[in-house]
Coordinates of C-alpha atoms and ligand atoms in Angstrom, one line a residue:
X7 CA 17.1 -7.7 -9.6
X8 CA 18.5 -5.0 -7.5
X9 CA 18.8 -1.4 -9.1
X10 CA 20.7 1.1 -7.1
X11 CA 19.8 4.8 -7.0
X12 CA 22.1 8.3 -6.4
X13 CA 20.7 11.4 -5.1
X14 CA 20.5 13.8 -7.8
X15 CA 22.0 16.8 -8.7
X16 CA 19.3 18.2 -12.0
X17 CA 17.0 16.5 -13.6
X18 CA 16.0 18.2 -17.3
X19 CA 15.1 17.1 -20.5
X20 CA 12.2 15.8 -23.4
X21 CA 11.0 12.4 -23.2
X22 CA 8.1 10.7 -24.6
X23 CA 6.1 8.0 -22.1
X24 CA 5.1 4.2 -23.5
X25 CA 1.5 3.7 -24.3
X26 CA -1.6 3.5 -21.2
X27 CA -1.6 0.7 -20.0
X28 CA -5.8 0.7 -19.5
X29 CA -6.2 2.0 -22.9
X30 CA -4.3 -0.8 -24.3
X31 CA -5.7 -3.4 -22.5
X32 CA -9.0 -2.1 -23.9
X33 CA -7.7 -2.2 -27.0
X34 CA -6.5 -5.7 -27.4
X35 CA -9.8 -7.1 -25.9
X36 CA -12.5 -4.8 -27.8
X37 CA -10.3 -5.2 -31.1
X38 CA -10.7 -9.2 -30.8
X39 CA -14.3 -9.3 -30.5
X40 CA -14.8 -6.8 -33.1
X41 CA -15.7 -7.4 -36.7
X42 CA -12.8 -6.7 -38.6
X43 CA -9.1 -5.7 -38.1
X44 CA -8.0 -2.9 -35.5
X45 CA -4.8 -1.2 -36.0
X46 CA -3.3 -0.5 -32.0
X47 CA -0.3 2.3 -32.7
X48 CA 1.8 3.3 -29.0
X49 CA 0.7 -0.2 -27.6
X50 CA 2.0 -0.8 -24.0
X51 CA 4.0 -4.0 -24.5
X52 CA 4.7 -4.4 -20.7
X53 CA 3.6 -8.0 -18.7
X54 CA 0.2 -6.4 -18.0
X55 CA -0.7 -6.1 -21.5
X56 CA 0.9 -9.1 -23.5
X57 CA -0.5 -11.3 -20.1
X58 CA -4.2 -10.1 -21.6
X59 CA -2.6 -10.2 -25.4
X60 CA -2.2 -13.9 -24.5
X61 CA -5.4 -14.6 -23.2
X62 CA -7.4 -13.1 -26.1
X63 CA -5.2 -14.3 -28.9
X64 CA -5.5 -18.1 -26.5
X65 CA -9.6 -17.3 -27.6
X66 CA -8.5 -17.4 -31.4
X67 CA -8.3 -14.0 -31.6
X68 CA -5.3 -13.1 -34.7
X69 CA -2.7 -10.4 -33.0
X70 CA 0.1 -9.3 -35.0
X71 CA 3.0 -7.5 -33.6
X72 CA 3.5 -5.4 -36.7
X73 CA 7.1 -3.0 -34.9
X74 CA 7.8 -2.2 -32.0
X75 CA 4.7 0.0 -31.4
X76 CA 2.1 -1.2 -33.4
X77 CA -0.2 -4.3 -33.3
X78 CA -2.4 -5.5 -35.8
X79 CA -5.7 -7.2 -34.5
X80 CA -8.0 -9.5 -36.5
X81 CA -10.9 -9.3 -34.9
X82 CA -13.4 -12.8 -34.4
X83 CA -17.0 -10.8 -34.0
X84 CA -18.9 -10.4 -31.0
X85 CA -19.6 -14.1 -30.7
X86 CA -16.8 -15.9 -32.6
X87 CA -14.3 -16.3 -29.5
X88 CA -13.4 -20.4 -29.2
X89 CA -12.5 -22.1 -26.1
X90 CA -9.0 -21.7 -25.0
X91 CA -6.5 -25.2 -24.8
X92 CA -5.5 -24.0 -21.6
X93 CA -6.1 -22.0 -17.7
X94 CA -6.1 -18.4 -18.7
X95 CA -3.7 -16.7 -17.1
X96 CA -3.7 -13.3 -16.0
X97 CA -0.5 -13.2 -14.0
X98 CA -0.3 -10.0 -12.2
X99 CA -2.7 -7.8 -13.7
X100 CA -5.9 -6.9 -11.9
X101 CA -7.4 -5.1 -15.6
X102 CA -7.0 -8.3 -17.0
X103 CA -8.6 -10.7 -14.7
X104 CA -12.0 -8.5 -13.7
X105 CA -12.4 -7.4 -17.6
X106 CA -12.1 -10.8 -18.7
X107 CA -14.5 -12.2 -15.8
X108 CA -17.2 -10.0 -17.7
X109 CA -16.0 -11.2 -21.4
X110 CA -15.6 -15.0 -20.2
X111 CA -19.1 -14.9 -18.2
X112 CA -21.2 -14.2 -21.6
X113 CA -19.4 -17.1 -23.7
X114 CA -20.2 -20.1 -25.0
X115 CA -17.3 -22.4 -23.2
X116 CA -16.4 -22.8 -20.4
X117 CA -13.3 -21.6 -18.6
X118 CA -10.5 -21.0 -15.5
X119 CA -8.9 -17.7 -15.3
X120 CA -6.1 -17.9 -12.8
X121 CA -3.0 -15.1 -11.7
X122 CA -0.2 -14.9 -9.6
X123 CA 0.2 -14.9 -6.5
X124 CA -0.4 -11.4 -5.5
X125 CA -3.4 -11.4 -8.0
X126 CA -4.7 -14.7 -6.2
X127 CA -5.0 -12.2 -3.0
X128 CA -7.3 -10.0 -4.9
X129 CA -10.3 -9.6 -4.1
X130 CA -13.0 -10.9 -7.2
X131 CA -16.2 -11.3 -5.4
X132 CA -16.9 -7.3 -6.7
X133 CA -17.2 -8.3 -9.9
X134 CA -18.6 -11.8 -9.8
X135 CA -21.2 -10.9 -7.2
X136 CA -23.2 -8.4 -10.2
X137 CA -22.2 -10.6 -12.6
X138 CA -24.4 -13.3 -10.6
X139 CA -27.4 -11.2 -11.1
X140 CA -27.0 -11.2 -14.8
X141 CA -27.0 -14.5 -14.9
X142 CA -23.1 -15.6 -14.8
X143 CA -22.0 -18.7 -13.5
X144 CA -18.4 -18.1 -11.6
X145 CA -16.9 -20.3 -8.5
X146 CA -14.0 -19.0 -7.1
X147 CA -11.6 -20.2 -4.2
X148 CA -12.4 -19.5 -0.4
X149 CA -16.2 -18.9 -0.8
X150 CA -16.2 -17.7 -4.5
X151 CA -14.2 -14.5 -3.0
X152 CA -10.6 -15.3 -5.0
X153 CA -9.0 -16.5 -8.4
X154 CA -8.5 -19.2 -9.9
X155 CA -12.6 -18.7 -11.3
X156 CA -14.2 -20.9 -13.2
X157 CA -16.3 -19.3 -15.4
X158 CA -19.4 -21.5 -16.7
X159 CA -20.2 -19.4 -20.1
X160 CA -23.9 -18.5 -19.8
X161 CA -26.9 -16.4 -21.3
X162 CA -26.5 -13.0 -19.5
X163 CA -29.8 -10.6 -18.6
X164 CA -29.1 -7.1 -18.2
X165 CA -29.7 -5.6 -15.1
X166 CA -28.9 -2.0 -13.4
X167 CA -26.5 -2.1 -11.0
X168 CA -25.3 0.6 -8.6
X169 CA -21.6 0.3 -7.9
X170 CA -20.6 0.2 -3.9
X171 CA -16.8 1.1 -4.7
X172 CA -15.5 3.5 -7.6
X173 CA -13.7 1.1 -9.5
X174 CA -13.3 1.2 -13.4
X175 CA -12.5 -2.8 -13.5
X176 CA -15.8 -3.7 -12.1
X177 CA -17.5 -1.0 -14.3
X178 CA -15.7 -2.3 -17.5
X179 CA -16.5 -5.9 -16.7
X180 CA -20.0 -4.9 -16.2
X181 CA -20.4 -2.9 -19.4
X182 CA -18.6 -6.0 -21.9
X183 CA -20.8 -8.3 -19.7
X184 CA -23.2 -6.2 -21.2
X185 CA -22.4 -6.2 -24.7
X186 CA -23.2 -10.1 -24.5
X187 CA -26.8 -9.7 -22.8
X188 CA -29.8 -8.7 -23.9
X189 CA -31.3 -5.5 -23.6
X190 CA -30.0 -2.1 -21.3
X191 CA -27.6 -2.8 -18.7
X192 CA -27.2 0.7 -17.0
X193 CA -23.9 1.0 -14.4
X194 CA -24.3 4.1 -11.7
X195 CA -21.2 5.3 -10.4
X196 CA -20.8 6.6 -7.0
X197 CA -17.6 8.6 -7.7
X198 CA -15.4 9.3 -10.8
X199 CA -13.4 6.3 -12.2
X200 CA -11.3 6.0 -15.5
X201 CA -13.7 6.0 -18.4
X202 CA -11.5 4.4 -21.4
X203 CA -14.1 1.3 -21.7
X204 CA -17.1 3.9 -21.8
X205 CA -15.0 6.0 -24.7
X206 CA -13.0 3.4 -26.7
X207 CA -16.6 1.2 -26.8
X208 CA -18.1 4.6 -28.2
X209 CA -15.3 4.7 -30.6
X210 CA -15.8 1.3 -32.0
X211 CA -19.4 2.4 -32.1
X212 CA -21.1 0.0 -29.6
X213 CA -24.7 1.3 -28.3
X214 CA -23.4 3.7 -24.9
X215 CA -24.7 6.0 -23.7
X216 CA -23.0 8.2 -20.7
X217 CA -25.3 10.7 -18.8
X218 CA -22.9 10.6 -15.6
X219 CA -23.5 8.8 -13.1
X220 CA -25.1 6.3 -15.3
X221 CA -23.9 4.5 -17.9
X222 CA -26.2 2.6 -20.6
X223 CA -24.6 -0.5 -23.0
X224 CA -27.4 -2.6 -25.0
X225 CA -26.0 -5.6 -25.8
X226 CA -25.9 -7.8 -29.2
X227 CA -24.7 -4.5 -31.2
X228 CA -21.2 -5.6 -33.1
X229 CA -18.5 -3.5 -32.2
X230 CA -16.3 -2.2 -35.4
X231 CA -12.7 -2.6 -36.1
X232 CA -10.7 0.9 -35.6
X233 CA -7.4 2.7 -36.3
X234 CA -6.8 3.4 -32.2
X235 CA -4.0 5.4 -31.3
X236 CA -3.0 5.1 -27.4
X237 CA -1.5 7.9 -25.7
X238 CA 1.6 8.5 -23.5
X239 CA 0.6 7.0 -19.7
X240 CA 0.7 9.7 -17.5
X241 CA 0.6 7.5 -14.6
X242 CA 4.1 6.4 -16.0
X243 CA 4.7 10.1 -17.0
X244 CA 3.8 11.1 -13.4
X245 CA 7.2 10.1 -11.9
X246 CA 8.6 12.2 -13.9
X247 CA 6.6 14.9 -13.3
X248 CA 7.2 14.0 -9.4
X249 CA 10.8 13.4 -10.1
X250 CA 11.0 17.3 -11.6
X251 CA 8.5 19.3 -9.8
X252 CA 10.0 19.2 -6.4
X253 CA 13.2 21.2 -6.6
X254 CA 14.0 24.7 -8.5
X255 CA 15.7 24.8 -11.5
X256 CA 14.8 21.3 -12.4
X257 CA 12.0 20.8 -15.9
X258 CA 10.8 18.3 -18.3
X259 CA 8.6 17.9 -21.0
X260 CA 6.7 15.0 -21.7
X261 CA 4.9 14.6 -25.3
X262 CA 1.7 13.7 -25.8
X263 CA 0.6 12.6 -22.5
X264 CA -2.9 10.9 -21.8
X265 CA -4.9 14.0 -20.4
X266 CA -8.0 11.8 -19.8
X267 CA -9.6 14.1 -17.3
X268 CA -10.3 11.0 -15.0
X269 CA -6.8 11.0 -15.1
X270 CA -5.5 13.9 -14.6
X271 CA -5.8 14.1 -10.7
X272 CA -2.2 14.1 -10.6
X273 CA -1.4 17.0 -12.6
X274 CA -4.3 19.1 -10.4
X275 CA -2.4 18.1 -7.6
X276 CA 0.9 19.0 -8.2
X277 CA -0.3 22.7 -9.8
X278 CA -2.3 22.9 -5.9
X279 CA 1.2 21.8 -4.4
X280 CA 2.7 24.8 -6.3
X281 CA 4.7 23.2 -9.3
X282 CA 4.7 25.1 -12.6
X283 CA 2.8 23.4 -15.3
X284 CA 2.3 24.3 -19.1
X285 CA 0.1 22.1 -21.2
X286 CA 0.0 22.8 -24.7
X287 CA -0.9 20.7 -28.3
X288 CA -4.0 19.3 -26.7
X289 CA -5.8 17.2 -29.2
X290 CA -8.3 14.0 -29.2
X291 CA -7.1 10.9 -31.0
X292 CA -9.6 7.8 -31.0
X293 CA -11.5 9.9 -28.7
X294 CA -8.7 9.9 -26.3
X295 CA -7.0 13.5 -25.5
X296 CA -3.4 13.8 -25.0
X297 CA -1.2 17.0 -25.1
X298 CA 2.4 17.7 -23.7
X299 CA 3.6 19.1 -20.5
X300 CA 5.8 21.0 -19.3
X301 CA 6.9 21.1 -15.5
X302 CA 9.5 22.9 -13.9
X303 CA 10.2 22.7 -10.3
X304 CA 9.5 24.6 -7.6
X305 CA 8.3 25.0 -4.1
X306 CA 5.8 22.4 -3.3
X307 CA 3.5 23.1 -0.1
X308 CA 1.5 19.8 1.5
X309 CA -2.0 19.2 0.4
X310 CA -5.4 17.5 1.8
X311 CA -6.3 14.6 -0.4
X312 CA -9.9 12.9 -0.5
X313 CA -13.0 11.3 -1.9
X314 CA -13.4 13.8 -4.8
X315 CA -9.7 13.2 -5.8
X316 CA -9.1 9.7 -5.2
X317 CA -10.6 8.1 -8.5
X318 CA -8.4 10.5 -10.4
X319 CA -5.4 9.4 -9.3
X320 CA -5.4 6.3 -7.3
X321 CA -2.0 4.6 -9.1
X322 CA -0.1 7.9 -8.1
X323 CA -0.9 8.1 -4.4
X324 CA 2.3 5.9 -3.4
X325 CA 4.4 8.6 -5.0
X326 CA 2.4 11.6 -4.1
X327 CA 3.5 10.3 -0.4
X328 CA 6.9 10.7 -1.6
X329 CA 6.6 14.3 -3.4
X330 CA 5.0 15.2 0.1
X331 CA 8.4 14.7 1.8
X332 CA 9.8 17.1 -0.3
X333 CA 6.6 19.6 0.2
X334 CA 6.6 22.2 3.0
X335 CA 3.8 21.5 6.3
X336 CA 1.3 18.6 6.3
X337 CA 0.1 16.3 3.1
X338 CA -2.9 14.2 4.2
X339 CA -4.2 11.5 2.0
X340 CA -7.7 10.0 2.8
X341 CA -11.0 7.8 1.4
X342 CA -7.7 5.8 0.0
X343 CA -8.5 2.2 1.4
X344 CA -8.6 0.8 -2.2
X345 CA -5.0 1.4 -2.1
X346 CA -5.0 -1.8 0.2
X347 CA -6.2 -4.0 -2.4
X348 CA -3.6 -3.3 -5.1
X349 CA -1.1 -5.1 -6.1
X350 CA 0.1 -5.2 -2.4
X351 CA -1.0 -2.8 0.6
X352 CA 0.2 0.3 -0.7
X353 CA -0.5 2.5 2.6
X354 CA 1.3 0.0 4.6
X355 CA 4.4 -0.5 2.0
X356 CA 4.8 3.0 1.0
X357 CA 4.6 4.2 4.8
X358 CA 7.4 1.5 5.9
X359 CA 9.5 2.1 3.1
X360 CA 9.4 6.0 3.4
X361 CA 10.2 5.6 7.4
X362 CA 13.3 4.1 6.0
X363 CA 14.3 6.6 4.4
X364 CA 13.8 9.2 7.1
X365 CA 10.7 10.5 6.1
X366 CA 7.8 11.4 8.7
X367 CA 5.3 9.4 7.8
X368 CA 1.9 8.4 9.5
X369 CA -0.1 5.4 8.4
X370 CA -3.8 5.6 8.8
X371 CA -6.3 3.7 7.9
X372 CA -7.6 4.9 4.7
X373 CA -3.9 6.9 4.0
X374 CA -1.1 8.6 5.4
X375 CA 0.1 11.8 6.7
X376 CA 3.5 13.1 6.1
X377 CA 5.3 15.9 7.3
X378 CA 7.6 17.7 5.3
X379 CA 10.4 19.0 4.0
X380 CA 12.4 16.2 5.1
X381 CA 15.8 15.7 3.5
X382 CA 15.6 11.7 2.8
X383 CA 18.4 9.8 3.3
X384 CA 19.4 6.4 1.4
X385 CA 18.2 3.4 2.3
X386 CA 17.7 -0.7 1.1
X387 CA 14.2 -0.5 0.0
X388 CA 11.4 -3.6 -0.5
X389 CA 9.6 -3.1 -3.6
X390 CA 7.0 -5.8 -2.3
X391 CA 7.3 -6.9 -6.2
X392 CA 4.6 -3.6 -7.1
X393 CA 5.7 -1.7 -10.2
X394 CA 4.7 1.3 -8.2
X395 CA 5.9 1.1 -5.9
X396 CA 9.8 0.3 -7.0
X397 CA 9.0 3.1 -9.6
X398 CA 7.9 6.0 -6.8
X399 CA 10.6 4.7 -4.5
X400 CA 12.8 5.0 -7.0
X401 CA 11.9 9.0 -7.3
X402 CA 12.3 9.0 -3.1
X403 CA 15.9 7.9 -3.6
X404 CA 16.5 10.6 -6.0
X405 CA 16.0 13.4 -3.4
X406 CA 17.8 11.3 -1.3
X407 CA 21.0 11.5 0.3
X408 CA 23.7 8.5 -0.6
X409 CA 22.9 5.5 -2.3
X410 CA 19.2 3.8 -2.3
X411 CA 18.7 0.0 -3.1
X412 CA 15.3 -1.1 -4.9
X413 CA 15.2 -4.9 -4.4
X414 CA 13.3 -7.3 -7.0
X415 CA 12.5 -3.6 -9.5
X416 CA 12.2 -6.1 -12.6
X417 CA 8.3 -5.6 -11.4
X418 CA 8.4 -2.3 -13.6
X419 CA 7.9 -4.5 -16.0
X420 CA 5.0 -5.0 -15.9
X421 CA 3.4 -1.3 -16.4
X422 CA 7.4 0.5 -17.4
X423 CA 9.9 -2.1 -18.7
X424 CA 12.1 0.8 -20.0
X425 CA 11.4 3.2 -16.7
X426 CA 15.3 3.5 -15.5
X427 CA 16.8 3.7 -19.2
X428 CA 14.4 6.8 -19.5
X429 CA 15.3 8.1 -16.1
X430 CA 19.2 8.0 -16.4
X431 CA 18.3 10.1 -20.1
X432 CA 17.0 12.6 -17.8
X433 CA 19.5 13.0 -14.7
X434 CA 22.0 16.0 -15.7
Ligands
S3P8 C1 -7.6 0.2 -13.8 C2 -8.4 0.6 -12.8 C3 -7.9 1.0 -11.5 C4 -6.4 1.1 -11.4 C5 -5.7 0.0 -12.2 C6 -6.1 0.0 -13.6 C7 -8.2 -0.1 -15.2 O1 -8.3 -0.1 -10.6 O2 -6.0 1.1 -10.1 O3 -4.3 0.2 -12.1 O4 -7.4 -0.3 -16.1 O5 -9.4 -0.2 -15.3 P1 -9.8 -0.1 -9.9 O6 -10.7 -0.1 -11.1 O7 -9.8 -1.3 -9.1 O8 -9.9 1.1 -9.1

């Protein structure tokens, strides 16, 4: 599918976001292995999600879709999980795959967890390889280093493990691993990464303990059926906040927005790039915070972007290249190589598509640097089949001049299925 996309005049108005997409991953996977039934309101029902929906309820787990927004899951117990009739399949979603490597590692069946083809180009051997010293039994394609994996159910050790790159799918992975094995498996972190495994496993009172870096599970402890209520994505809210924040005049308010603050990187960045932001009605839900935001446009001066940052908002960076063609002098993103191993190279997609468009745009090897303002002009766009890419491209082309084609944008699917319905809401 091709969508086509007009430069803008205003862009104003209230909107609400569909549920986070980690968060509701989590919740499908920790509510079928708990004892009892979980009640998921604001689940994400995008191809990410119902691809891991389908694996866990392909286990035996029961998932009802009760409306439109909630699901109700009858949880098995930590060991009552049955082998599937089939090849899991993961399809494009990187959460699913490394968190169920972890769950599938500590079974007792046997199993093949496969994608597509983009997810086949992933890289697996971070998880597998500390899942090998707790005593998991994985092959994988091409020297155990990509999926399909076979996954030979074993009885896992604990160990302590020191993670060589930030990543909150290797963590979580390593922490359910641990829910299977006996005795303290302690993670150390070496920067910030999304922490909805470490708080929803709290929730459904599992034995963690967080004294950052470290995280402690001990394993065997049944986790407990909950009520969990997901909040608004902000990384789907953040195009919207990219979308506004870049011209005068322009504001939106988003309700009750994840404000996870391993999440929020985003939001720090825009206020730095000088966009006007109000957040109000903070509150914790199933020891998740959320609150709305308000952002009104203004403007926006480039920014350095590194290490300290990059955990925070790692999905964004793609369209924080595009807010910095609208921002005035030099944006510079680095420490962002994992943004190679995504669902495509996002340095190298973002940067060609961007050039397209005018923009002035560097690649470098762990980022970009742009040069701005540029006034962007209309282009025929790839969307390399990334959801986020088609998604901050489509916020490029509307600060663009003329008409913008996104080719194959049915990829927002799978993290935004109703992304340009909300987006037309909002152009004025
Ligand atoms: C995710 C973690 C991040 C992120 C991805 C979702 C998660 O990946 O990019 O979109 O749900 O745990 P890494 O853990 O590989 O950094």
């Amino acid at each position: 599918m091709e969508i086509i996309i007009e430069g803008i005049k205003k862009i104003e108005g209230q909107i609400s976001v569909p549920g986070d997409k980690s968060i509701s991953h989590r919740a499908i996977i920790f509510g079928a292995i708990a004892q009892g039934e979980s009640r998921v309101h604001h689940f994400l029902h995008s191809r990410d999600c119902l691809n891991t929906l389908e694996c866990m309820s392909a286990m035996g787990a029961k998932i009802e879709k009760i409306n439109h927004s909630m699901i109700k899951i009858e949880g098995v117990g930590l060991h009552g999980l049955k082998k599937p009739a089939h090849i899991l399949d993961a399809g494009n979603s990187g959460t699913t795959i490394r968190l169920l490597t972890g769950l599938l590692s500590g079974q007792h069946f046997n199993t093949v967890i496969t994608g597509d083809n983009s997810l086949r180009k992933r890289p697996m051997k971070r998880v597998t390889q500390p899942l090998y010293l707790m005593g998991a039994k994985i092959r994988g394609e091409n020297d155990n280093r990509f999926a399909p994996l076979s996954i030979k159910g074993s009885k896992l050790n604990s160990i302590e493990y020191t993670l060589p790159v930030a990543s909150a799918q290797v963590k979580s992975a390593l922490l359910i691993a641990g829910l299977f094995a006996g005795g303290e498996t302690v993670i150390i972190e070496p920067q910030i990464s999304r922490d909805h495994t470490e708080r929803m496993l709290n929730f459904m009172q599992a034995d963690i303990q967080v004294v950052s870096p470290k995280i402690k599970i001990t394993g065997k402890k049944v986790l407990q059926g909950a009520e969990i209520f997901i909040p608004g994505d902000i990384s789907s809210a953040a195009y919207f906040f990219a979308a506004a924040s870049a011209r005068k005049g322009f504001k939106i308010i988003i309700k009750g927005v994840g404000v996870n603050p391993t999440r929020t990187g985003i939001i720090e960045i825009l206020k730095k790039m000088g966009a006007v932001i109000e957040i109000s009605n903070y509150q914790i839900k199933s020891n998740e915070p959320r609150a709305d935001i308000k952002i009104e446009g203004n403007k926006l001066v480039g920014i350095e972007i590194n290490k300290e940052m990059i955990g925070k908002l790692i999905d964004e960076l793609p369209l924080i290249a595009v807010l910095a063609t609208q921002a005035h002098g030099k944006t510079v993103v680095s420490d962002a190589k994992e943004l190679r191993l995504k669902e495509t190279d996002r340095i190298t997609a973002i940067v060609a598509e961007l050039k397209k468009m005018g923009a002035l745009i560097r690649e470098k090897e762990d980022g970009f640097e742009i040069t701005g303002p540029t006034r962007l002009k209309g282009a025929v766009c790839e969307s390399y089949h990334d959801h986020r890419m088609a998604m901050s491209l489509a916020v490029a082309a509307l600060h663009a001049d003329g008409k913008t084609v996104i080719k194959d944008a049915e990829c927002i699917d799978i993290s935004y299925p109703e992304f340009f319905n909300t987006l037309k809401e909002l152009i004025k």
